[in-house]
Each structure stands twice: as structure tokens, then as C-alpha cells.
CSV table of C-alpha atoms and ligand atoms in Angstrom, one decimal:
chain,number,residue,atom,x,y,z
G,1,UNK,CA,-19.2,-40.2,29.3
G,2,UNK,CA,-21.2,-38.8,26.3
G,3,UNK,CA,-24.3,-40.6,25.0
G,4,UNK,CA,-26.0,-40.9,21.6
G,5,UNK,CA,-28.6,-38.1,21.1
G,6,UNK,CA,-26.8,-35.7,23.4
G,7,UNK,CA,-26.4,-32.1,22.0
G,8,UNK,CA,-23.0,-30.4,22.1
G,9,UNK,CA,-21.4,-27.2,20.9
G,10,UNK,CA,-17.9,-27.6,19.7
G,11,UNK,CA,-15.1,-25.8,17.8
G,12,UNK,CA,-14.0,-27.5,14.5
G,13,UNK,CA,-10.2,-27.7,14.2
G,14,UNK,CA,-9.5,-29.2,10.7
G,15,UNK,CA,-10.9,-31.3,7.9
G,16,UNK,CA,-10.1,-35.0,7.6
G,17,UNK,CA,-9.1,-36.7,4.4
G,18,UNK,CA,-12.8,-37.6,3.9
G,19,UNK,CA,-13.8,-33.9,4.1
G,20,UNK,CA,-15.4,-34.2,7.5
G,21,UNK,CA,-14.9,-31.5,10.2
G,22,UNK,CA,-13.1,-32.7,13.3
G,23,UNK,CA,-13.3,-31.2,16.7
G,24,UNK,CA,-12.7,-32.5,20.3
G,25,UNK,CA,-15.1,-33.3,23.1
G,26,UNK,CA,-13.1,-33.8,26.3
G,27,UNK,CA,-10.1,-34.6,24.2
G,28,UNK,CA,-12.0,-37.3,22.2
G,29,UNK,CA,-12.1,-36.6,18.4
G,30,UNK,CA,-15.6,-35.7,17.2
G,31,UNK,CA,-16.3,-36.0,13.5
G,32,UNK,CA,-19.0,-33.8,11.9
G,33,UNK,CA,-19.8,-34.0,8.2
G,34,UNK,CA,-20.5,-30.6,6.7
G,35,UNK,CA,-18.7,-28.5,9.4
G,36,UNK,CA,-15.6,-26.4,8.5
G,37,UNK,CA,-12.4,-25.6,10.3
G,38,UNK,CA,-12.7,-22.5,12.5
G,39,UNK,CA,-16.5,-22.9,12.9
G,40,UNK,CA,-18.4,-23.2,16.1
G,41,UNK,CA,-21.2,-25.7,15.6
G,42,UNK,CA,-24.0,-27.4,17.4
G,43,UNK,CA,-24.2,-31.1,16.9
G,44,UNK,CA,-26.2,-34.1,18.0
G,45,UNK,CA,-24.1,-37.2,18.8
G,46,UNK,CA,-24.9,-40.1,16.5
G,47,UNK,CA,-22.1,-42.5,17.5
G,48,UNK,CA,-20.2,-42.8,20.7
G,49,UNK,CA,-17.1,-45.0,20.9
G,50,UNK,CA,-14.4,-44.9,23.6
G,51,UNK,CA,-11.9,-43.1,21.3
G,52,UNK,CA,-14.0,-41.2,18.8
G,53,UNK,CA,-17.5,-39.7,18.3
G,54,UNK,CA,-19.7,-38.8,15.3
G,55,UNK,CA,-22.1,-35.9,15.4
G,56,UNK,CA,-24.8,-34.6,13.1
G,57,UNK,CA,-24.5,-30.9,12.2
G,58,UNK,CA,-27.6,-29.1,13.6
G,59,UNK,CA,-26.5,-25.5,13.4
G,60,UNK,CA,-23.4,-23.5,12.4
G,61,UNK,CA,-23.1,-20.9,15.2
G,62,UNK,CA,-20.1,-19.1,13.8
G,63,UNK,CA,-19.5,-19.7,10.1
G,64,UNK,CA,-16.1,-20.0,8.6
G,65,UNK,CA,-15.1,-17.1,6.3
G,66,UNK,CA,-14.5,-19.9,3.8
G,67,UNK,CA,-18.1,-21.1,3.9
G,68,UNK,CA,-20.0,-20.3,0.7
G,69,UNK,CA,-23.7,-20.4,-0.2
G,70,UNK,CA,-24.6,-23.8,-1.6
G,71,UNK,CA,-24.6,-23.9,-5.4
G,72,UNK,CA,-26.4,-27.2,-5.5
G,73,UNK,CA,-29.9,-28.2,-4.6
G,74,UNK,CA,-29.1,-32.0,-4.2
G,75,UNK,CA,-27.6,-32.2,-0.8
G,76,UNK,CA,-28.3,-36.0,-0.7
G,77,UNK,CA,-26.0,-36.7,-3.7
G,78,UNK,CA,-22.6,-38.3,-2.8
G,79,UNK,CA,-20.5,-36.1,-5.2
G,80,UNK,CA,-18.9,-32.7,-4.5
G,81,UNK,CA,-18.0,-33.5,-0.9
G,82,UNK,CA,-16.2,-30.2,-0.1
G,83,UNK,CA,-18.7,-28.0,-1.8
G,84,UNK,CA,-19.3,-25.7,1.3
G,85,UNK,CA,-15.7,-24.6,1.0
G,86,UNK,CA,-14.9,-21.5,-1.2
G,87,UNK,CA,-12.8,-22.6,-4.1
G,88,UNK,CA,-9.4,-21.1,-3.0
G,89,UNK,CA,-9.9,-22.9,0.4
G,90,UNK,CA,-10.6,-26.1,-1.5
G,91,UNK,CA,-7.2,-25.8,-3.2
G,92,UNK,CA,-5.4,-25.1,0.0
G,93,UNK,CA,-7.1,-28.2,1.6
G,94,UNK,CA,-6.1,-30.4,-1.3
G,95,UNK,CA,-2.5,-29.1,-1.1
G,96,UNK,CA,-2.7,-30.2,2.6
G,97,UNK,CA,-4.0,-33.6,1.6
G,98,UNK,CA,-1.0,-34.2,-0.6
G,99,UNK,CA,1.4,-32.8,2.1
G,100,UNK,CA,-0.2,-35.1,4.8
G,101,UNK,CA,0.2,-38.2,2.6
G,102,UNK,CA,3.9,-37.4,1.9
G,103,UNK,CA,4.7,-36.6,5.5
G,104,UNK,CA,3.1,-39.8,6.7
G,105,UNK,CA,5.7,-41.6,4.5
G,106,UNK,CA,8.5,-39.5,5.8
G,107,UNK,CA,8.9,-37.5,2.5
G,108,UNK,CA,9.9,-33.9,3.2
G,109,UNK,CA,9.5,-32.3,-0.2
G,110,UNK,CA,7.8,-29.0,-0.7
G,111,UNK,CA,4.3,-29.4,-2.2
G,112,UNK,CA,3.6,-26.6,-4.8
G,113,UNK,CA,0.3,-24.7,-4.6
G,114,UNK,CA,-2.5,-26.6,-6.4
G,115,UNK,CA,-3.2,-25.5,-9.9
G,116,UNK,CA,-6.9,-24.7,-9.9
G,117,UNK,CA,-9.5,-23.7,-12.5
G,118,UNK,CA,-10.7,-20.2,-13.5
G,119,UNK,CA,-14.3,-21.4,-13.4
G,120,UNK,CA,-14.8,-24.7,-11.5
G,121,UNK,CA,-18.2,-25.6,-13.0
G,122,UNK,CA,-19.4,-27.8,-15.9
G,123,UNK,CA,-15.9,-29.2,-15.9
G,124,UNK,CA,-16.7,-32.9,-16.4
G,125,UNK,CA,-16.7,-34.4,-19.9
G,126,UNK,CA,-18.1,-37.7,-18.7
G,127,UNK,CA,-21.1,-38.7,-16.6
G,128,UNK,CA,-22.3,-42.0,-15.3
G,129,UNK,CA,-25.9,-42.3,-14.2
G,130,UNK,CA,-27.5,-45.3,-12.6
G,131,UNK,CA,-31.0,-46.6,-13.5
G,132,UNK,CA,-33.4,-47.9,-10.8
G,133,UNK,CA,-37.1,-48.5,-10.3
G,134,UNK,CA,-38.8,-46.0,-7.9
G,135,UNK,CA,-42.4,-45.4,-6.9
G,136,UNK,CA,-42.7,-42.9,-9.7
G,137,UNK,CA,-41.4,-45.3,-12.3
G,138,UNK,CA,-38.0,-45.8,-13.8
G,139,UNK,CA,-35.5,-43.2,-12.6
G,140,UNK,CA,-32.1,-42.1,-13.7
G,141,UNK,CA,-29.6,-40.3,-11.5
G,142,UNK,CA,-26.6,-40.4,-9.2
G,143,UNK,CA,-26.1,-42.5,-6.1
G,144,UNK,CA,-27.1,-41.0,-2.7
G,145,UNK,CA,-24.3,-40.6,-0.2
G,146,UNK,CA,-23.0,-44.0,1.1
G,147,UNK,CA,-25.7,-45.9,-0.8
G,148,UNK,CA,-26.9,-47.2,-4.1
G,149,UNK,CA,-30.3,-45.3,-3.9
G,150,UNK,CA,-30.8,-42.7,-6.5
G,151,UNK,CA,-30.9,-39.0,-6.5
G,152,UNK,CA,-32.3,-37.5,-9.7
G,153,UNK,CA,-30.1,-34.7,-10.5
G,154,UNK,CA,-30.7,-33.3,-14.0
G,155,UNK,CA,-29.0,-30.0,-13.3
G,156,UNK,CA,-25.6,-31.0,-11.9
G,157,UNK,CA,-23.3,-28.0,-11.7
G,158,UNK,CA,-20.2,-29.9,-12.7
G,159,UNK,CA,-21.8,-31.5,-15.7
G,160,UNK,CA,-22.7,-30.1,-19.1
G,161,UNK,CA,-26.1,-28.4,-19.1
G,162,UNK,CA,-27.2,-30.7,-22.0
G,163,UNK,CA,-27.9,-33.4,-19.4
G,164,UNK,CA,-31.1,-31.6,-18.3
G,165,UNK,CA,-32.8,-32.3,-21.6
G,166,UNK,CA,-31.1,-35.6,-22.2
G,167,UNK,CA,-32.1,-37.2,-18.9
G,168,UNK,CA,-35.7,-35.9,-19.2
G,169,UNK,CA,-36.0,-37.6,-22.6
G,170,UNK,CA,-34.4,-40.8,-21.4
G,171,UNK,CA,-36.7,-40.9,-18.4
G,172,UNK,CA,-39.8,-40.4,-20.6
G,173,UNK,CA,-38.5,-43.1,-23.0
G,174,UNK,CA,-38.0,-45.6,-20.1
G,175,UNK,CA,-41.5,-44.9,-18.6
G,176,UNK,CA,-43.4,-44.9,-21.9
G,177,UNK,CA,-41.9,-48.1,-23.2
G,178,UNK,CA,-41.6,-49.9,-19.9
G,179,UNK,CA,-37.9,-50.3,-20.0
G,180,UNK,CA,-37.1,-52.4,-16.9
G,181,UNK,CA,-34.5,-50.8,-14.6
G,182,UNK,CA,-31.8,-53.0,-13.2
G,183,UNK,CA,-32.4,-54.5,-9.8
G,184,UNK,CA,-29.0,-54.8,-8.1
G,185,UNK,CA,-30.2,-57.0,-5.2
G,186,UNK,CA,-31.6,-59.8,-7.5
G,187,UNK,CA,-29.5,-59.1,-10.6
G,188,UNK,CA,-32.6,-58.7,-12.7
G,189,UNK,CA,-34.0,-56.1,-15.1
G,190,UNK,CA,-32.5,-54.6,-18.2
G,191,UNK,CA,-31.0,-51.1,-18.1
G,192,UNK,CA,-28.2,-50.6,-15.6
G,193,UNK,CA,-26.3,-47.4,-16.4
G,194,UNK,CA,-26.2,-44.6,-18.8
G,195,UNK,CA,-22.8,-43.0,-19.6
G,196,UNK,CA,-22.1,-39.8,-21.6
G,197,UNK,CA,-18.9,-38.4,-22.9
G,198,UNK,CA,-18.4,-35.1,-24.6
G,199,UNK,CA,-15.4,-33.9,-26.6
G,200,UNK,CA,-15.0,-30.4,-25.2
G,201,UNK,CA,-13.1,-29.1,-28.2
G,202,UNK,CA,-14.9,-31.1,-30.9
G,203,UNK,CA,-18.4,-30.7,-29.4
G,204,UNK,CA,-19.0,-34.5,-30.1
G,205,UNK,CA,-21.2,-36.5,-27.8
G,206,UNK,CA,-21.2,-40.2,-27.0
G,207,UNK,CA,-24.1,-41.8,-25.3
G,208,UNK,CA,-23.7,-45.4,-23.9
G,209,UNK,CA,-26.6,-47.4,-22.5
G,210,UNK,CA,-25.6,-50.4,-20.5
G,211,UNK,CA,-27.9,-53.4,-20.1
G,212,UNK,CA,-27.6,-56.7,-18.2
G,213,UNK,CA,-29.4,-58.4,-21.1
G,214,UNK,CA,-28.4,-58.9,-24.7
G,215,UNK,CA,-31.2,-56.8,-26.0
G,216,UNK,CA,-31.8,-53.1,-25.5
G,217,UNK,CA,-35.5,-52.7,-25.1
G,218,UNK,CA,-37.4,-50.2,-27.4
G,219,UNK,CA,-34.3,-49.4,-29.4
G,220,UNK,CA,-36.0,-47.6,-32.3
G,221,UNK,CA,-38.0,-45.6,-29.9
G,222,UNK,CA,-34.8,-44.6,-28.0
G,223,UNK,CA,-33.2,-43.2,-31.2
G,224,UNK,CA,-36.5,-41.4,-32.0
G,225,UNK,CA,-36.5,-39.9,-28.5
G,226,UNK,CA,-33.0,-38.6,-29.0
G,227,UNK,CA,-33.8,-36.8,-32.2
G,228,UNK,CA,-32.7,-33.2,-32.4
G,229,UNK,CA,-30.1,-33.6,-29.6
G,230,UNK,CA,-26.4,-33.1,-30.6
G,231,UNK,CA,-25.4,-36.8,-30.0
G,232,UNK,CA,-22.7,-38.0,-32.3
G,233,UNK,CA,-22.9,-41.7,-31.5
G,234,UNK,CA,-25.1,-44.0,-29.5
G,235,UNK,CA,-23.7,-47.3,-28.2
G,236,UNK,CA,-25.3,-50.2,-26.5
G,237,UNK,CA,-23.0,-51.9,-24.0
G,238,UNK,CA,-23.8,-55.4,-22.6
G,239,UNK,CA,-22.8,-56.1,-19.1
G,240,UNK,CA,-24.3,-59.4,-17.9
G,241,UNK,CA,-22.2,-59.8,-14.8
G,242,UNK,CA,-23.2,-58.7,-11.3
G,243,UNK,CA,-20.9,-56.1,-9.6
G,244,UNK,CA,-20.1,-52.4,-9.4
G,245,UNK,CA,-18.2,-52.0,-12.6
G,246,UNK,CA,-20.2,-49.8,-14.9
G,247,UNK,CA,-19.4,-51.1,-18.4
G,248,UNK,CA,-19.3,-54.6,-19.8
G,249,UNK,CA,-17.0,-55.8,-22.5
G,250,UNK,CA,-19.3,-56.0,-25.5
G,251,UNK,CA,-20.4,-52.9,-27.5
G,252,UNK,CA,-23.0,-52.6,-30.3
G,253,UNK,CA,-23.1,-49.3,-32.2
G,254,UNK,CA,-26.7,-48.0,-32.6
G,255,UNK,CA,-25.8,-44.8,-34.4
G,256,UNK,CA,-22.7,-43.0,-35.6
G,257,UNK,CA,-19.2,-44.5,-35.5
G,258,UNK,CA,-19.1,-45.8,-31.9
G,259,UNK,CA,-16.3,-43.4,-31.1
G,260,UNK,CA,-16.0,-39.6,-30.6
G,261,UNK,CA,-12.9,-37.5,-31.2
G,262,UNK,CA,-11.5,-34.7,-29.1
G,263,UNK,CA,-8.6,-32.3,-29.3
G,264,UNK,CA,-6.2,-31.6,-26.5
G,265,UNK,CA,-3.9,-28.6,-27.3
G,266,UNK,CA,-3.1,-29.3,-31.0
G,267,UNK,CA,-3.5,-33.0,-31.0
G,268,UNK,CA,-6.6,-35.0,-32.0
G,269,UNK,CA,-7.7,-38.1,-30.2
G,270,UNK,CA,-10.2,-40.9,-31.0
G,271,UNK,CA,-11.9,-42.2,-27.9
G,272,UNK,CA,-13.9,-45.4,-27.7
G,273,UNK,CA,-16.3,-46.4,-24.9
G,274,UNK,CA,-14.1,-48.7,-22.9
G,275,UNK,CA,-11.0,-46.4,-23.1
G,276,UNK,CA,-10.0,-44.2,-20.2
G,277,UNK,CA,-9.9,-40.5,-21.0
G,278,UNK,CA,-9.2,-37.7,-18.4
G,279,UNK,CA,-12.6,-36.2,-17.3
G,280,UNK,CA,-11.5,-32.6,-17.0
G,281,UNK,CA,-10.1,-31.5,-20.3
G,282,UNK,CA,-9.2,-27.9,-19.2
G,283,UNK,CA,-7.1,-29.2,-16.3
G,284,UNK,CA,-5.7,-32.1,-18.4
G,285,UNK,CA,-3.9,-29.4,-20.4
G,286,UNK,CA,-2.2,-28.2,-17.2
G,287,UNK,CA,-1.5,-31.7,-16.0
G,288,UNK,CA,0.1,-32.9,-19.2
G,289,UNK,CA,2.0,-29.6,-19.4
G,290,UNK,CA,3.6,-30.3,-16.0
G,291,UNK,CA,4.3,-33.9,-16.9
G,292,UNK,CA,6.0,-32.8,-20.1
G,293,UNK,CA,8.0,-30.1,-18.3
G,294,UNK,CA,9.1,-32.6,-15.6
G,295,UNK,CA,10.1,-35.1,-18.3
G,296,UNK,CA,12.7,-32.6,-19.4
G,297,UNK,CA,13.1,-34.0,-22.9
G,298,UNK,CA,15.8,-32.9,-25.4
G,299,UNK,CA,14.8,-35.0,-28.4
G,300,UNK,CA,17.3,-37.8,-27.9
G,301,UNK,CA,15.5,-39.9,-25.3
G,302,UNK,CA,13.7,-43.2,-25.2
G,303,UNK,CA,10.6,-42.7,-23.0
G,304,UNK,CA,8.3,-45.3,-21.5
G,305,UNK,CA,4.7,-44.1,-21.0
G,306,UNK,CA,3.2,-46.6,-18.6
G,307,UNK,CA,-0.6,-46.9,-18.1
G,308,UNK,CA,-0.9,-44.8,-21.3
G,309,UNK,CA,-4.6,-45.1,-22.0
G,310,UNK,CA,-5.3,-43.9,-25.5
G,311,UNK,CA,-1.8,-42.5,-25.8
G,312,UNK,CA,-2.5,-38.9,-24.9
G,313,UNK,CA,0.6,-38.3,-22.8
G,314,UNK,CA,2.6,-40.5,-25.2
G,315,UNK,CA,2.0,-38.4,-28.2
G,316,UNK,CA,2.9,-35.1,-26.4
G,317,UNK,CA,6.1,-36.8,-25.2
G,318,UNK,CA,6.8,-38.3,-28.7
G,319,UNK,CA,7.1,-34.8,-30.3
G,320,UNK,CA,10.0,-34.0,-27.9
G,321,UNK,CA,11.7,-37.4,-27.7
G,322,UNK,CA,13.4,-39.9,-30.0
G,323,UNK,CA,11.0,-42.7,-29.2
G,324,UNK,CA,8.0,-43.4,-27.0
G,325,UNK,CA,6.9,-46.9,-25.8
G,326,UNK,CA,3.3,-46.9,-24.4
G,327,UNK,CA,1.9,-49.7,-22.3
G,328,UNK,CA,-1.7,-50.2,-21.3
G,329,UNK,CA,-3.9,-53.0,-20.0
G,330,UNK,CA,-7.1,-52.3,-22.0
G,331,UNK,CA,-6.8,-53.5,-25.7
G,332,UNK,CA,-9.4,-51.0,-27.0
G,333,UNK,CA,-7.4,-48.2,-25.5
G,334,UNK,CA,-4.2,-49.4,-27.3
G,335,UNK,CA,-6.2,-49.6,-30.6
G,336,UNK,CA,-7.2,-46.0,-30.0
G,337,UNK,CA,-3.5,-45.1,-29.2
G,338,UNK,CA,-2.3,-46.6,-32.4
G,339,UNK,CA,-5.0,-44.8,-34.4
G,340,UNK,CA,-4.2,-41.5,-32.6
G,341,UNK,CA,-0.5,-41.7,-33.4
G,342,UNK,CA,-1.3,-42.2,-37.0
G,343,UNK,CA,-4.0,-39.6,-37.1
G,344,UNK,CA,-1.5,-37.0,-35.8
G,345,UNK,CA,1.3,-38.1,-38.1
G,346,UNK,CA,3.5,-39.2,-35.2
G,347,UNK,CA,5.7,-42.1,-36.2
G,348,UNK,CA,8.1,-42.6,-33.3
G,349,UNK,CA,5.7,-44.4,-30.9
G,350,UNK,CA,4.9,-48.1,-30.3
G,351,UNK,CA,2.2,-49.4,-28.1
G,352,UNK,CA,1.8,-52.7,-26.2
G,353,UNK,CA,-1.2,-54.2,-24.5
G,354,UNK,CA,-0.5,-55.7,-21.1
G,355,UNK,CA,0.1,-55.1,-17.5
G,356,UNK,CA,2.8,-52.5,-16.9
G,357,UNK,CA,4.4,-54.7,-14.2
G,358,UNK,CA,4.8,-57.6,-16.7
G,359,UNK,CA,5.5,-55.8,-20.0
G,360,UNK,CA,8.2,-53.5,-18.6
G,361,UNK,CA,10.0,-56.5,-17.1
G,362,UNK,CA,9.8,-58.3,-20.5
G,363,UNK,CA,11.2,-55.3,-22.3
G,364,UNK,CA,13.9,-54.8,-19.7
G,365,UNK,CA,15.0,-58.4,-20.0
G,366,UNK,CA,15.1,-58.1,-23.8
G,367,UNK,CA,17.6,-55.3,-23.3
G,368,UNK,CA,15.3,-52.2,-23.7
G,369,UNK,CA,16.2,-49.2,-21.6
G,370,UNK,CA,14.3,-46.0,-21.0
G,371,UNK,CA,15.9,-42.6,-20.3
G,372,UNK,CA,12.7,-41.2,-19.0
G,373,UNK,CA,9.7,-43.1,-17.6
G,374,UNK,CA,6.2,-41.5,-17.1
G,375,UNK,CA,3.8,-43.5,-15.0
G,376,UNK,CA,0.1,-42.7,-14.5
G,377,UNK,CA,-1.5,-45.7,-12.6
G,378,UNK,CA,-5.0,-46.1,-11.3
G,379,UNK,CA,-5.8,-45.2,-7.7
G,380,UNK,CA,-4.1,-48.2,-6.2
G,381,UNK,CA,-0.8,-47.1,-7.5
G,382,UNK,CA,2.0,-49.3,-9.0
G,383,UNK,CA,2.6,-53.0,-8.5
G,384,UNK,CA,5.8,-53.6,-6.5
G,385,UNK,CA,7.2,-55.7,-9.3
G,386,UNK,CA,7.0,-52.6,-11.6
G,387,UNK,CA,8.8,-50.4,-9.1
G,388,UNK,CA,11.5,-53.1,-8.8
G,389,UNK,CA,12.0,-53.2,-12.5
G,390,UNK,CA,12.2,-49.4,-12.6
G,391,UNK,CA,14.8,-49.4,-9.8
G,392,UNK,CA,16.9,-52.0,-11.8
G,393,UNK,CA,16.5,-50.1,-15.1
G,394,UNK,CA,17.4,-46.8,-13.3
G,395,UNK,CA,16.1,-44.2,-15.9
G,396,UNK,CA,17.5,-40.7,-15.5
G,397,UNK,CA,14.1,-39.2,-14.8
G,398,UNK,CA,10.8,-40.5,-13.6
G,399,UNK,CA,7.5,-38.6,-13.8
G,400,UNK,CA,4.8,-40.0,-11.6
G,401,UNK,CA,1.2,-38.8,-12.3
G,402,UNK,CA,-1.2,-39.9,-9.6
G,403,UNK,CA,-4.9,-39.5,-8.7
G,404,UNK,CA,-4.4,-40.8,-5.1
G,405,UNK,CA,-2.0,-39.1,-2.7
G,406,UNK,CA,-1.7,-42.2,-0.4
G,407,UNK,CA,-0.5,-44.6,-3.1
G,408,UNK,CA,1.7,-41.9,-4.6
G,409,UNK,CA,3.4,-41.3,-1.3
G,410,UNK,CA,3.8,-45.1,-0.7
G,411,UNK,CA,5.4,-45.6,-4.1
G,412,UNK,CA,7.6,-42.5,-3.8
G,413,UNK,CA,8.9,-43.7,-0.5
G,414,UNK,CA,9.8,-47.0,-2.1
G,415,UNK,CA,11.6,-45.4,-5.0
G,416,UNK,CA,13.4,-42.8,-2.9
G,417,UNK,CA,14.7,-45.5,-0.7
G,418,UNK,CA,16.2,-47.2,-3.8
G,419,UNK,CA,18.1,-44.8,-5.8
G,420,UNK,CA,15.8,-42.0,-6.8
G,421,UNK,CA,15.6,-38.4,-5.5
G,422,UNK,CA,12.2,-36.7,-5.2
G,423,UNK,CA,12.6,-33.2,-6.6
G,424,UNK,CA,9.1,-31.7,-7.0
G,425,UNK,CA,5.4,-32.4,-6.4
G,426,UNK,CA,2.8,-30.4,-8.3
G,427,UNK,CA,-0.9,-31.0,-7.4
G,428,UNK,CA,-3.5,-30.1,-10.1
G,429,UNK,CA,-7.2,-29.8,-9.3
G,430,UNK,CA,-8.8,-32.1,-11.8
G,431,UNK,CA,-11.9,-32.6,-9.7
G,432,UNK,CA,-13.2,-29.4,-8.2
G,433,UNK,CA,-15.6,-29.7,-5.1
G,434,UNK,CA,-14.6,-33.3,-4.6
G,435,UNK,CA,-12.1,-34.9,-2.2
G,436,UNK,CA,-9.9,-36.0,-5.1
G,437,UNK,CA,-6.7,-34.4,-6.1
G,438,UNK,CA,-4.2,-35.2,-8.8
G,439,UNK,CA,-0.5,-34.7,-8.4
G,440,UNK,CA,2.6,-35.0,-10.6
G,441,UNK,CA,6.0,-35.8,-9.0
G,442,UNK,CA,9.4,-35.5,-10.6
G,443,UNK,CA,12.2,-37.8,-9.6
G,444,UNK,CA,15.8,-38.2,-10.8
G,445,UNK,CA,18.3,-41.0,-10.5
G,446,UNK,CA,20.5,-40.4,-7.5
I,1,LIG,N1,-2.2,-41.8,-19.0
I,1,LIG,C1,-3.5,-42.0,-19.5
I,1,LIG,C2,-4.4,-43.0,-18.7
I,1,LIG,C3,-4.3,-42.9,-17.2
I,1,LIG,S1,-5.5,-43.8,-16.3
I,1,LIG,C4,-4.2,-40.7,-19.6
I,1,LIG,O1,-3.8,-39.6,-19.1
I,1,LIG,O2,-5.3,-40.6,-20.2
I,1,LIG,C5,-4.8,-45.3,-15.9
I,1,LIG,C6,-4.8,-46.3,-17.0
I,1,LIG,O3,-4.1,-47.5,-16.6
I,1,LIG,C7,-6.1,-46.8,-17.5
I,1,LIG,O4,-6.2,-46.6,-18.9
I,1,LIG,C8,-6.2,-48.3,-17.2
I,1,LIG,O5,-6.8,-49.1,-18.1
I,1,LIG,C9,-4.7,-48.6,-17.1
I,1,LIG,N2,-4.3,-49.8,-16.3
I,1,LIG,C10,-4.8,-50.2,-15.1
I,1,LIG,N3,-4.1,-51.2,-14.6
I,1,LIG,C11,-3.0,-51.4,-15.4
I,1,LIG,C12,-1.8,-52.2,-15.4
I,1,LIG,N4,-1.6,-53.1,-14.4
I,1,LIG,N5,-1.0,-52.1,-16.4
I,1,LIG,C13,-1.1,-51.2,-17.4
I,1,LIG,N6,-2.2,-50.4,-17.5
I,1,LIG,C14,-3.1,-50.4,-16.5
């Protein structure tokens, strides 16, 4: 029997869904964060249970050919979990993640190779930083792995380089004007989070400062501190409730219009602070291209775009369909969607605020039918009630865009057991160096 603190040398066999290496010690699985398949590693056991073990990586004895030099100095940060893997190997791993999830649900479809990026750096258009008190004063950064402690990280490789200067100025402003950082444990203090969003095509920047309190401290000094930076609009968001959600529901515009615009392909979009917008614009182009191809439109169809956000997919669909009905939970996003349709001169769309599972049932009972349905739910996937309505409505084609292979596989299993045939699954790498993978599935009515 092994014991905590014992040193072992083992062979790593594969990567788990969490990105940890896994080997075996006397047939018992041993998990080692940071170790890669094919590697021989030395570990110290940190957890010993009858049917699994955890080890801390002490030394890579034989490195995998897929191991690359670390491009990031912030090893404590909780992001970019599969960073040690060369990019092509990351893509292969993500294909395997999708395959595993589908296989676990008994779905035998071929998974296409993951569509990756040419240059997988500075790909994010959105950043969320937490604010905390530290011994050096107010600090701004990302969460440390498995915790809510902060790692200051002004030079994150997946973010825009502007953050270096921006975060330095915000830190100075907080310290000089004694802005009180939020204290999560006691639900006290003022400034909780800072969010940025950049329109890659427009070059416009939105900066959002989130406070627990109604007032943003040292507001005039903040605007002065930002002078000379290319920030298009500054928004104060008020979030008085405890909890992990980053944004509250109330916004005050401090400068600019309170929105930014961006262009995807040849369409222009207005984006407001509370609306969802894909975080990797380069790959969004690929993702939407696939969704559009899978929709197979001829111009005569009625299409439902469910979980439509600000109507991005809806507007691309609308140009190839007779009519598009978009449904989305967040009212601000639907306001954006309507403005976006108008802005792009697209008249054959209508948008509804509500839960997809409720709105689609209402429309169906009122006699509406879709020929093609596109769904793009959050990580938890679709509500069973929505899947049931889709089964009853039986559109010719269904396109399922998903950011979570497990919920995708679960919902696809449900649909394929009830009158749909799964034809293709195309993963797209929207989130390089992380464990996340996006996938688009095409189904047709049996
Ligand atoms: N298709 C869009 C948005 C996808 S993200 C795009 O590509 O940009 C998922 C969206 O679903 C978010 O905008 C979220 O607000 C919305 N949402 C979450 N739960 C929902 C529900 N039950 N019904 C409708 N929309 C929901």
C-alpha cells in the first residue's frame, strides 16, 4: 500500500478531461497535473485512496515530443490548463474529448479534426479581472488555480497587450485614491471586478468597473487616469448581491455610448455590457461558417435561432433564409439583436425575449413551424422541455452549437433516440490552451 509523501516514477498514459496526466501504480490510477502522455515522470504522492492516487510532478524524466517551453510566467494562474502541450497536440486532445463524450453516450459518429488557429495568442476579446486587497495594496488580476486568491498577470499571452498599461493605471488609481477592493468573505468593500471587451475589427474598447456599492469611488480621477488610452466607452456596473456572477443588472455610462460595435465578416454588431458575445472573433468566423453550412439553407426556410444572444448567427442565417426567429433570455441582448438587424438592413428577422424552452413551446402551440433550428445553449445544454418540443415540431435539420461536449452528447443521444439522425460533428478551437472545446453538430429528421 502506498503512502502520502512517497516518491514514485511512473509512465503517463493519457490526459483526463481535466487536462491531468494519468498513469498507473500497481494498477491503481495515479493523477499528475502537468504531466503529458508518453512521459516518464517522478512524482510525490499527495493523496492516497483505495482506488485512485494523486501525485505532484517533481521531475519530467523523459519529456513528450509534444511538450513545449512554457510561454507564460504565471504558472499559478488557473487559465490555459493544457499550455505545456504543443498546439497541434492540443487540437488532437480536444478532438479526443469530443469523441469520448459522444462514445460515452453510445454515439458512433466520426468527429472531424478540430479547426484550429494560425496563431493561438492574443485571441480573447474579453477579459474579466477580480479585485482584492493584498499586503501591497489593492490588486487586480486572475484567480489562482482552484481558489479566489489573485495572480497579477498584466502580460497574459491570450489577451490583448493593451492590458499591460491599462492594469498598471487601474492599480495606481486604486492605490492612490484608496479604492476599497471587494472582500468576498464578508461581502464588503467597493470594487469587485473589471471587465474589458475589444471589437477586433472596429478597434473599439469597452471598460466596465463593477462595484458592490451604488457609488464608484474616485470616478473623475478614474477617467483622468485612463486619458490617452484607446477606450471607447467606460461603464459602471452595480452588483450588490453576493455570489460568483461577475456583472450586476444596473449600468451607468461614465463615458462614450455604453456600447461598442464590432464587425464579423461583413456584418456589424452593437454589443452592450450584459450581452453575450463570442470571445474569439477569429474562430467565431469558422464556427458560424460551419453552422451556416450545416443549416443548408436555400432561401425558402423559416429558421429558429435559439439562445441567439445579440443575433449574430441569426443575421447570417437571415441572408440565406425566408425568415429567422431568434430567442434569447437576456433582454439587453435582444435589444442589441433588433438594433443589429436594423443596422445591417436585414428585415426578415424577429426576436423574442424568454427562455427557449418556454418560447418555442408557445410558438409551436400557436402553429409556428421551423424548417431548420439552430441551438447554441450555455454549458449545461438544453432543457428537456425544449428537446421535446423540437422532437414534436420535427424540423428538417437541426444545427447544435455547443461549448460543452458532455451536455452536447447527452442532448444528441436524446434527439437521436427520437427521430433525428446525427450526420456530422465539427469541433472548433475557440479557446486555445484551455480545456474548452466548441463543437457544431448537424442532425436531420429521420
Ligand atoms: N448564439 C449566440 C449566443 C450563444 S451563448 C452567439 O453565438 O453569440 C448562449 C446564450 O444563451 C446567451 O446569450 C445566454 O444569455 C442565453 N441563454 C441562457 N439560457 C437561456 C434560455 N434558457 N433560453 C434562452 N436563452 C438562454
